[in-house]
mmCIF file of N, CA and C in Angstrom:
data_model
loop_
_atom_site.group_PDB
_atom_site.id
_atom_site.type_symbol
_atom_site.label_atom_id
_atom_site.label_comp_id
_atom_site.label_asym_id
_atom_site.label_seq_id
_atom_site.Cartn_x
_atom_site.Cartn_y
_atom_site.Cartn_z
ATOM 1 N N UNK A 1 18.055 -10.887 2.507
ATOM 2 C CA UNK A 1 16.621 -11.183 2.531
ATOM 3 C C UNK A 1 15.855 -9.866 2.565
ATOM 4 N N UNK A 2 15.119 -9.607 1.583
ATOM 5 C CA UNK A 2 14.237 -8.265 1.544
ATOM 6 C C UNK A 2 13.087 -8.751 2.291
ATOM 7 N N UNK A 3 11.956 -7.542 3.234
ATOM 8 C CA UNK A 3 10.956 -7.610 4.014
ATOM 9 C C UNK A 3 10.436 -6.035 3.705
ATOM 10 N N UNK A 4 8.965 -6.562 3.562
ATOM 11 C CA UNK A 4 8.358 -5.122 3.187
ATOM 12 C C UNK A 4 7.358 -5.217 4.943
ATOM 13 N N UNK A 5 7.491 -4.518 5.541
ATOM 14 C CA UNK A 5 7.136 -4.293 6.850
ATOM 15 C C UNK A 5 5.747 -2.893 7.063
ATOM 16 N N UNK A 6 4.791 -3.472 7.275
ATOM 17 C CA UNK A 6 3.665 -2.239 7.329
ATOM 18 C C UNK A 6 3.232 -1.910 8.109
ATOM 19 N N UNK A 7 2.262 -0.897 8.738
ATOM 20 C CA UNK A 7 2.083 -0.483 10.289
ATOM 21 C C UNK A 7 0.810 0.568 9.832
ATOM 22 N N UNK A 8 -0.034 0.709 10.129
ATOM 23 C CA UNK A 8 -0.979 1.798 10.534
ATOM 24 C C UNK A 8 -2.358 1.437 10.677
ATOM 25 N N UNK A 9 -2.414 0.400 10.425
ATOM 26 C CA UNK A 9 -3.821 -0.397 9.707
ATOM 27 C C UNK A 9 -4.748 -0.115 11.354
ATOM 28 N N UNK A 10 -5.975 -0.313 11.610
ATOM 29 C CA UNK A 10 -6.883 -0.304 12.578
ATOM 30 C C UNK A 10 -8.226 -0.106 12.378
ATOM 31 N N UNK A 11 -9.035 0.377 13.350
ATOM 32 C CA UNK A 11 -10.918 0.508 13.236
ATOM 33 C C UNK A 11 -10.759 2.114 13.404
ATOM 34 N N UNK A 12 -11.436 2.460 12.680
ATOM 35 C CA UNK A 12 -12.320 4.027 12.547
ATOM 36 C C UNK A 12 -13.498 4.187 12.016
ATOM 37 N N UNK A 13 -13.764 5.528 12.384
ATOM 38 C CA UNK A 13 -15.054 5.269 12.082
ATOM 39 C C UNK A 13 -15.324 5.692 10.792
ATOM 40 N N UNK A 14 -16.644 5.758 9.761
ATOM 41 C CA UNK A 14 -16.560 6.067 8.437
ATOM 42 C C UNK A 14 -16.440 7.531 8.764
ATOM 43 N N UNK A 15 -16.123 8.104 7.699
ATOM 44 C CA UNK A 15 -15.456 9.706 7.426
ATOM 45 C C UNK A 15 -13.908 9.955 7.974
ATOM 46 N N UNK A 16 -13.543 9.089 8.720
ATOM 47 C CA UNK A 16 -12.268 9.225 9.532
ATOM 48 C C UNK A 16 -11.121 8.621 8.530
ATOM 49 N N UNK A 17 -9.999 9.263 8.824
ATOM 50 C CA UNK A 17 -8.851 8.837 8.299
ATOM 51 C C UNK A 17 -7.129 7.953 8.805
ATOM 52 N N UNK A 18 -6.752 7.137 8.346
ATOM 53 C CA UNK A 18 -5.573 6.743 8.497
ATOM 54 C C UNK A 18 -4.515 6.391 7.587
ATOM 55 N N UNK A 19 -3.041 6.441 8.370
ATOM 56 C CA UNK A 19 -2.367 6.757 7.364
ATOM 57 C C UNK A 19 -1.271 5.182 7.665
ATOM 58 N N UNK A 20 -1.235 4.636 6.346
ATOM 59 C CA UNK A 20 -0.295 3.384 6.005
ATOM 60 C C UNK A 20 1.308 3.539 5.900
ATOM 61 N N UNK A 21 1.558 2.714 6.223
ATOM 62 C CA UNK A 21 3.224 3.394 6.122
ATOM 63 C C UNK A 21 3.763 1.740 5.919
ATOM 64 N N UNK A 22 4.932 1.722 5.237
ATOM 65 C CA UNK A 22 5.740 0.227 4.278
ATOM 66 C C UNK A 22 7.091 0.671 4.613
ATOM 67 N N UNK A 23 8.103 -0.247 5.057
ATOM 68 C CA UNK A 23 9.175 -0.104 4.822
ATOM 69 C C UNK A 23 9.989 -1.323 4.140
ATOM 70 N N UNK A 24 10.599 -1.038 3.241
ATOM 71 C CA UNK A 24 11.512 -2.057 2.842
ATOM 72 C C UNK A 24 12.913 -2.302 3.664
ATOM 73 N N UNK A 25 13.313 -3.254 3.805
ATOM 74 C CA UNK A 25 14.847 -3.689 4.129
ATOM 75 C C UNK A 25 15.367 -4.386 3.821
ATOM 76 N N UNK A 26 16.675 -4.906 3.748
ATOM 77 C CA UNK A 26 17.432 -5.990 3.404
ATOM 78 C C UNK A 26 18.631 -5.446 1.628
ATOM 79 N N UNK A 27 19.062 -6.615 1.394
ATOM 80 C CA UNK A 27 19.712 -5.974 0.734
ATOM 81 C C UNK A 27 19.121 -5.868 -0.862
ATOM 82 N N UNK A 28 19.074 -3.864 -0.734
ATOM 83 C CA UNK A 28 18.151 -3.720 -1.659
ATOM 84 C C UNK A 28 19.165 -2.614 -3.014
ATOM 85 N N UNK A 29 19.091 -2.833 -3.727
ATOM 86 C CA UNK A 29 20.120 -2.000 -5.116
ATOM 87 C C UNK A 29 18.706 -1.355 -5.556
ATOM 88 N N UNK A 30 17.857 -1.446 -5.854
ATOM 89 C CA UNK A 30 16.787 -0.046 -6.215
ATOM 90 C C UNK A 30 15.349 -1.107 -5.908
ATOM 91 N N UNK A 31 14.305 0.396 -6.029
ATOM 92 C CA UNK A 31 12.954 -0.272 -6.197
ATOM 93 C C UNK A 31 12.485 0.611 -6.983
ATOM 94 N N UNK A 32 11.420 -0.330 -8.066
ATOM 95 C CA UNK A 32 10.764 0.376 -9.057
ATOM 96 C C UNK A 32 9.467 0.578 -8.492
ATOM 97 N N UNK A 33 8.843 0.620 -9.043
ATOM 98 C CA UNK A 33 7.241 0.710 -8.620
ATOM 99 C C UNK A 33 6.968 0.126 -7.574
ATOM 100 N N UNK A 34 6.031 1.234 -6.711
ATOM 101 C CA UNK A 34 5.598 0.588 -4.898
ATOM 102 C C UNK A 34 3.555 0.738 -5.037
ATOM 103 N N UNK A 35 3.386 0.158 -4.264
ATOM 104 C CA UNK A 35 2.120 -0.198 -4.045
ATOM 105 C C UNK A 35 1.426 -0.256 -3.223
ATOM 106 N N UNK A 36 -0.237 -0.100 -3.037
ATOM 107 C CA UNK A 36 -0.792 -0.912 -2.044
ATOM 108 C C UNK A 36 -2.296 -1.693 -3.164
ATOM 109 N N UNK A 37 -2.072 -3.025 -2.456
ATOM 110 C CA UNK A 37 -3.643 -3.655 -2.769
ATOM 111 C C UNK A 37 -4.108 -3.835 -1.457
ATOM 112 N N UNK A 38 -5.698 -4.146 -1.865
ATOM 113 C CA UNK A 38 -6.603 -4.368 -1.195
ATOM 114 C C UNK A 38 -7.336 -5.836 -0.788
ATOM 115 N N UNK A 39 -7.656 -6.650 0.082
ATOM 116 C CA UNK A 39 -8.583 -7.559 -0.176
ATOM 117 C C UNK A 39 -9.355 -7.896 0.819
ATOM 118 N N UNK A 40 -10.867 -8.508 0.511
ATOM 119 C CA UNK A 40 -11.188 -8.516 1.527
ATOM 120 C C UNK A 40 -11.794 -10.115 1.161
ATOM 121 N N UNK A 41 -12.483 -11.007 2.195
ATOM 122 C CA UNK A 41 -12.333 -12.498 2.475
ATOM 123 C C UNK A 41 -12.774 -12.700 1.107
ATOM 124 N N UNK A 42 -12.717 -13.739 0.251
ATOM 125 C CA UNK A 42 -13.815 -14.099 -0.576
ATOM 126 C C UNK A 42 -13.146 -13.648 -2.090
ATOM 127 N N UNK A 43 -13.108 -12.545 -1.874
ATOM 128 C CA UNK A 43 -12.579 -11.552 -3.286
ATOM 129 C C UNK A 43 -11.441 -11.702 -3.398
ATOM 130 N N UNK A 44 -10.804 -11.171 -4.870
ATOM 131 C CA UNK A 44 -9.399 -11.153 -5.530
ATOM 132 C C UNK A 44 -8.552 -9.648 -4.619
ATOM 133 N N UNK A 45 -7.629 -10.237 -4.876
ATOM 134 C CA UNK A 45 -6.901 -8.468 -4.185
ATOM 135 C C UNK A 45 -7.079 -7.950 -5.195
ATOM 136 N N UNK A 46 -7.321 -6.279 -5.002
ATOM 137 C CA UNK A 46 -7.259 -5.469 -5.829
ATOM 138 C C UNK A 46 -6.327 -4.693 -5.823
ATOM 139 N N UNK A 47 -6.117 -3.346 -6.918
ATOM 140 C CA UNK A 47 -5.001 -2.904 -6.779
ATOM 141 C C UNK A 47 -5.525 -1.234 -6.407
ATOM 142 N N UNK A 48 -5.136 -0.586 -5.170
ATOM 143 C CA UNK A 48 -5.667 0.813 -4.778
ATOM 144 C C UNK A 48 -4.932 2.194 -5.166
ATOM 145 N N UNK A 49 -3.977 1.953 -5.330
ATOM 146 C CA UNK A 49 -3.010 2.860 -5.657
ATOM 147 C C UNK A 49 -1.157 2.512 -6.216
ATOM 148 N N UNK A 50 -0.564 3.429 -6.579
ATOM 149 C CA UNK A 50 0.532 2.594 -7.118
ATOM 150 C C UNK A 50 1.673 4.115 -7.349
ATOM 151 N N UNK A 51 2.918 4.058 -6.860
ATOM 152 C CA UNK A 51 3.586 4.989 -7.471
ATOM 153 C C UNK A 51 5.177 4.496 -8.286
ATOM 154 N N UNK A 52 5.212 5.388 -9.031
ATOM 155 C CA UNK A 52 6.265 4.702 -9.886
ATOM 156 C C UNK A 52 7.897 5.132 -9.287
ATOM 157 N N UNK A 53 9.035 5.002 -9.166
ATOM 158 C CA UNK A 53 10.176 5.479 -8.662
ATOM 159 C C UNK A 53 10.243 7.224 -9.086
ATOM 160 N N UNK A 54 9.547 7.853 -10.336
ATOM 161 C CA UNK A 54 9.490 8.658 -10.537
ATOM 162 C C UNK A 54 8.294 9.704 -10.363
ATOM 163 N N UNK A 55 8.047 9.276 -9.108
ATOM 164 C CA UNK A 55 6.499 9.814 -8.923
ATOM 165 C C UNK A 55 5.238 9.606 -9.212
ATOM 166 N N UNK A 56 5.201 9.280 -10.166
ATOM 167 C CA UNK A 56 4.095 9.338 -11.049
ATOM 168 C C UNK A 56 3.119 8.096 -10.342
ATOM 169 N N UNK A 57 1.433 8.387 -10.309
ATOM 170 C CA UNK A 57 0.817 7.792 -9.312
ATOM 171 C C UNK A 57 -0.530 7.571 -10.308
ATOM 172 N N UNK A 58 -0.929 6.314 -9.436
ATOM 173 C CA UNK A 58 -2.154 5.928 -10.031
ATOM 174 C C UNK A 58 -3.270 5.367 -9.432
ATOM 175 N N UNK A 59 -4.405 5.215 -9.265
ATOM 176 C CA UNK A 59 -5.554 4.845 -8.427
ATOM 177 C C UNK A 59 -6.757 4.211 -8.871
ATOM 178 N N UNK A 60 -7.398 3.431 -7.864
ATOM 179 C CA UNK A 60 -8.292 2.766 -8.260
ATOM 180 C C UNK A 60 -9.434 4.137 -8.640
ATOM 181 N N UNK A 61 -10.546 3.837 -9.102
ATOM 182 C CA UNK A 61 -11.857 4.937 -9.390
ATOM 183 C C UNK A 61 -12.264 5.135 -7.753
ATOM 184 N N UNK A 62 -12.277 4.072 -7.387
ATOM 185 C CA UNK A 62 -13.217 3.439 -5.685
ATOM 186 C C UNK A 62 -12.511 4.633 -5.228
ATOM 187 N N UNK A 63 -11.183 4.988 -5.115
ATOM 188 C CA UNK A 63 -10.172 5.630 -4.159
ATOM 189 C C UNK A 63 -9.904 7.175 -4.235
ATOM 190 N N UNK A 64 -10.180 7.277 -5.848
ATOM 191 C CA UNK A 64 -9.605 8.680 -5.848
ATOM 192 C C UNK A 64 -10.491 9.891 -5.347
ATOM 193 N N UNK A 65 -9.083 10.621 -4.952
ATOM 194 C CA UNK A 65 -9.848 11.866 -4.357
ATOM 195 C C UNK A 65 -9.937 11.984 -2.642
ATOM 196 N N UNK A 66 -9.732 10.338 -2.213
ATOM 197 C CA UNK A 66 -9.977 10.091 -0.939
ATOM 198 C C UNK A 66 -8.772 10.053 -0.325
ATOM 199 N N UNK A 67 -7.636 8.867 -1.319
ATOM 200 C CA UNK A 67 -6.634 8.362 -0.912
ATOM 201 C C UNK A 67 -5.489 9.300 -1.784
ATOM 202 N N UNK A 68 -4.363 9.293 -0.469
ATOM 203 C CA UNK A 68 -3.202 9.636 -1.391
ATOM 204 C C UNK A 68 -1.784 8.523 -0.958
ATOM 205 N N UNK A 69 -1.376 8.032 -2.288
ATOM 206 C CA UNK A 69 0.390 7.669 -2.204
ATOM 207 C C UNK A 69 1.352 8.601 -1.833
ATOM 208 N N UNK A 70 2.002 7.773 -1.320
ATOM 209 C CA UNK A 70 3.081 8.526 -1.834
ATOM 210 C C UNK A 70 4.543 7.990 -1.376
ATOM 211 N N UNK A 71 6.023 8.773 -1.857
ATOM 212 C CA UNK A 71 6.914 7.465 -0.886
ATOM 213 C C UNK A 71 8.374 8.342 -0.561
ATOM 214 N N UNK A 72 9.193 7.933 -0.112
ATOM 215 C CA UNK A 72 10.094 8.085 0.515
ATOM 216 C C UNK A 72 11.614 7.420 0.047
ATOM 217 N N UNK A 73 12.155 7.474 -0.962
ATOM 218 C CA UNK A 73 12.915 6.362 -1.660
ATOM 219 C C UNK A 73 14.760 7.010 -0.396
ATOM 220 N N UNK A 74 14.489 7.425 0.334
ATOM 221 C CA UNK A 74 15.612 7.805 1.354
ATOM 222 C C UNK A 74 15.580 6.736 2.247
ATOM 223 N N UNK A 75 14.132 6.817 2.662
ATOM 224 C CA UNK A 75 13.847 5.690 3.660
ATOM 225 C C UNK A 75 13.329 4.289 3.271
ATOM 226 N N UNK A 76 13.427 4.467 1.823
ATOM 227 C CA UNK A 76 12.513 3.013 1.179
ATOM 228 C C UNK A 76 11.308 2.587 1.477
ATOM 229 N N UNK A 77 10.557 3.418 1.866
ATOM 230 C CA UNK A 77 9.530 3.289 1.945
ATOM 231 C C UNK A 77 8.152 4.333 1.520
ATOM 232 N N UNK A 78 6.903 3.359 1.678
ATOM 233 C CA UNK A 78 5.413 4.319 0.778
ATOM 234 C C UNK A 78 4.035 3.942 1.904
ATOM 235 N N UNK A 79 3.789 5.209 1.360
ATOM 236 C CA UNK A 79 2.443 5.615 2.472
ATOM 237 C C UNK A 79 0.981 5.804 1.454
ATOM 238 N N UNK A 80 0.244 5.296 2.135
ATOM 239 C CA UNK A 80 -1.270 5.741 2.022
ATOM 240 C C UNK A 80 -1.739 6.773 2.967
ATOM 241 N N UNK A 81 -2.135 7.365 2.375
ATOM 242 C CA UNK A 81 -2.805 8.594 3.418
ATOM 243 C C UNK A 81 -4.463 8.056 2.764
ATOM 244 N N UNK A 82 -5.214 7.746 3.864
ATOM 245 C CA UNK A 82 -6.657 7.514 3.582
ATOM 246 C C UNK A 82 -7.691 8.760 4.330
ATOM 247 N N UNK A 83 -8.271 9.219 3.032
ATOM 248 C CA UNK A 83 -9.684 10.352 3.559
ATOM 249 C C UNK A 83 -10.685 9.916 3.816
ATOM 250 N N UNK A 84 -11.833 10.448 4.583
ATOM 251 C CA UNK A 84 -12.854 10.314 3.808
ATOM 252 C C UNK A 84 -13.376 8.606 4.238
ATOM 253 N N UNK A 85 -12.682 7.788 5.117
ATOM 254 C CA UNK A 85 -12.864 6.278 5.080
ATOM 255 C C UNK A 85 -14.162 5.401 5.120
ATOM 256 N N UNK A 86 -14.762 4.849 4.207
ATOM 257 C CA UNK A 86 -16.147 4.161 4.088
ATOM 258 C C UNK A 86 -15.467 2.743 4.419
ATOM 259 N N UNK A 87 -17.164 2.332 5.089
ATOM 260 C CA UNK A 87 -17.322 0.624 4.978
ATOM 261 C C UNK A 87 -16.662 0.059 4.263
ATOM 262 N N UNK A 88 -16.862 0.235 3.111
ATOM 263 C CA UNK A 88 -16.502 -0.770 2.298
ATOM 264 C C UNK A 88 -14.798 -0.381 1.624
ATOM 265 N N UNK A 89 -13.940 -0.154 2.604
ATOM 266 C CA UNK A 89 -12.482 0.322 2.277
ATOM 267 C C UNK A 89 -12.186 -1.079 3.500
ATOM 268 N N UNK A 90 -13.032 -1.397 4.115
ATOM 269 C CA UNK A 90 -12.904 -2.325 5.271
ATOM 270 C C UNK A 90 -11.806 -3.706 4.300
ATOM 271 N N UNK A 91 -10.691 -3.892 4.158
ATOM 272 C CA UNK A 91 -10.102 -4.910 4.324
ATOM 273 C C UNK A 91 -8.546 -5.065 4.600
ATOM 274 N N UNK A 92 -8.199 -6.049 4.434
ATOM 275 C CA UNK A 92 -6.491 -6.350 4.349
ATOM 276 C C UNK A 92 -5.671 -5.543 3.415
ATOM 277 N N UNK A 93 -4.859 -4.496 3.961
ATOM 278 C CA UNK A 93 -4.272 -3.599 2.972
ATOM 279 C C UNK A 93 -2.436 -4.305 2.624
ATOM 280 N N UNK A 94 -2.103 -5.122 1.426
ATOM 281 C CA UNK A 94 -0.751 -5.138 1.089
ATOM 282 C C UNK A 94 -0.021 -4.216 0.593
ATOM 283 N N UNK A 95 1.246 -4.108 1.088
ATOM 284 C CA UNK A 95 2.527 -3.677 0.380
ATOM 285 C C UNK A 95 2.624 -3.869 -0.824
ATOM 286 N N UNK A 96 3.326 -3.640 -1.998
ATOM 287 C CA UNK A 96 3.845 -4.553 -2.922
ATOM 288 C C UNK A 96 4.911 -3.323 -3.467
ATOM 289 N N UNK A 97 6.073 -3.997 -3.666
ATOM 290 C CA UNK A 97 7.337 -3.446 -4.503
ATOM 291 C C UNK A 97 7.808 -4.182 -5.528
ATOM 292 N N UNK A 98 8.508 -3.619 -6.365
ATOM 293 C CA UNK A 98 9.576 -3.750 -7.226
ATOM 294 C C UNK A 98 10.921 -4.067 -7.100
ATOM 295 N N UNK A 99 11.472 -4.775 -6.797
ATOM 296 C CA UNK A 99 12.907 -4.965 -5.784
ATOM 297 C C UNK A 99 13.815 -4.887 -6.398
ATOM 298 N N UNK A 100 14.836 -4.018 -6.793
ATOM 299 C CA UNK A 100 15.685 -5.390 -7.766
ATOM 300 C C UNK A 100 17.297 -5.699 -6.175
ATOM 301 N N UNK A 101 17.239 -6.801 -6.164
ATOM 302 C CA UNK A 101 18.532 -7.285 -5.765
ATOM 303 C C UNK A 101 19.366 -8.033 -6.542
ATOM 304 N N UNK A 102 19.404 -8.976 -6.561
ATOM 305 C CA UNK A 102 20.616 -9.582 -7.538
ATOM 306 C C UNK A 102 19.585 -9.479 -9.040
ATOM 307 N N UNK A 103 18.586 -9.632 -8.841
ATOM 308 C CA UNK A 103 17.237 -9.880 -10.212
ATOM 309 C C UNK A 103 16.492 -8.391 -9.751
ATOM 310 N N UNK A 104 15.415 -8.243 -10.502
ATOM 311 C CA UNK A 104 13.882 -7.691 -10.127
ATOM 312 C C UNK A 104 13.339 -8.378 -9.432
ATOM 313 N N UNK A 105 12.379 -8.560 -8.910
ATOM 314 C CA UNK A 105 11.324 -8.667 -8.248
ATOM 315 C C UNK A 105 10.210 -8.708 -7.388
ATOM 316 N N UNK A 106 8.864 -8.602 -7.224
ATOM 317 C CA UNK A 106 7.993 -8.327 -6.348
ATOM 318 C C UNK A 106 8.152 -8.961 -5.426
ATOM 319 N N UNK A 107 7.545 -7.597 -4.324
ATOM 320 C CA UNK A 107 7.803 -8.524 -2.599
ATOM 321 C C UNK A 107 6.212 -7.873 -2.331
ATOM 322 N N UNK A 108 5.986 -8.416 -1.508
ATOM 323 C CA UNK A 108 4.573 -8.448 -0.773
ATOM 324 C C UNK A 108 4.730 -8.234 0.977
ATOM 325 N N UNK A 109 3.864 -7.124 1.304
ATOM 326 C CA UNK A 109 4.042 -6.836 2.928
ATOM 327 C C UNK A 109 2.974 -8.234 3.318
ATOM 328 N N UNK A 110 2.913 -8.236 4.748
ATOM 329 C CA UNK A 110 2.329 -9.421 5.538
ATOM 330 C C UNK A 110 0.567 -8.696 5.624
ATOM 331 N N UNK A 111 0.479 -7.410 5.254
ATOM 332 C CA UNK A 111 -1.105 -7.287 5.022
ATOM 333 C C UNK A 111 -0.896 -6.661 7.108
ATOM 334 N N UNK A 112 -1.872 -5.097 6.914
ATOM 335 C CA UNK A 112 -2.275 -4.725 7.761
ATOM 336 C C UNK A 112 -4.040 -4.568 7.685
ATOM 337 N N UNK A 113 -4.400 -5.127 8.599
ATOM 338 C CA UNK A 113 -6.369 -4.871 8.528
ATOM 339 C C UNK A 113 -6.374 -3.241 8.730
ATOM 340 N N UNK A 114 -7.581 -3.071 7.694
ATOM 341 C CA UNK A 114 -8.444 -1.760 8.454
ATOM 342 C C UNK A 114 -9.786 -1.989 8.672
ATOM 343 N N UNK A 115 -10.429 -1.684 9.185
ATOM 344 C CA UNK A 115 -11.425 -1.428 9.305
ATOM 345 C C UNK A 115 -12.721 -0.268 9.628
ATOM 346 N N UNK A 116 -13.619 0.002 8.974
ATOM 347 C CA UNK A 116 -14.066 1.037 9.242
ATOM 348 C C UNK A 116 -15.538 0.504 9.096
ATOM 349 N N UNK A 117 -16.478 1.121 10.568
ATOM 350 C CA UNK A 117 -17.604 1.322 11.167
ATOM 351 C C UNK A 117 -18.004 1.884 10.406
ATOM 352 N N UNK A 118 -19.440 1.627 10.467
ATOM 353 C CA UNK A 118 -20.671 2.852 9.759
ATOM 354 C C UNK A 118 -21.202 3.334 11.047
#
């Protein structure tokens, strides 16, 4: 059974920063592309950042410059490093991977809140 497990999420204030952290477990033979989306009540998740098994990284417009990916394929796991944090970064931050175990496929973390004060 794969579990994408997340931890850093909380309240700060705007300009302040925190950092996301994902771990995968279970029985895992590789992961391709890791992730984080965004959502907040009402709205579609979005997608904030994304890195590929080979580094290579990508970002929403909203994010860049602020936020950085990045990951750990020793420990199976990927981080957000958040700068710079505005209001409106205020929601439910998911995991998302690439799994492959017996198949491919996407797993989804259980969603850590952030929140950030003006």
């Amino acid at each position: 059974q794969v579990q994408l497990v997340e931890s850093g999420g909380g309240l700060v204030q705007a300009g302040g920063s925190l950092r996301l952290s994902c771990a995968a477990s279970g029985s895992i033979a590789s992961i391709n592309a890791m992730a984080w989306y965004r959502q907040v009540p009402g709205n579609q998740r979005e997608l904030v950042a994304q890195i590929t098994s080979g580094g290579r990284t990508n970002y929403a417009g909203s994010v860049k410059g602020r936020f950085t990916i990045s990951r750990d394929n020793n420990k199976k796991s990927v981080y957000l490093q958040m700068n710079s944090l505005k209001p409106e970064d205020t929601a439910v931050y998911y995991c998302n991977a690439d799994i492959a175990t017996s198949r491919l496929k996407a797993y989804w973390g259980q969603g850590t809140q952030v929140t950030v004060s003006s």
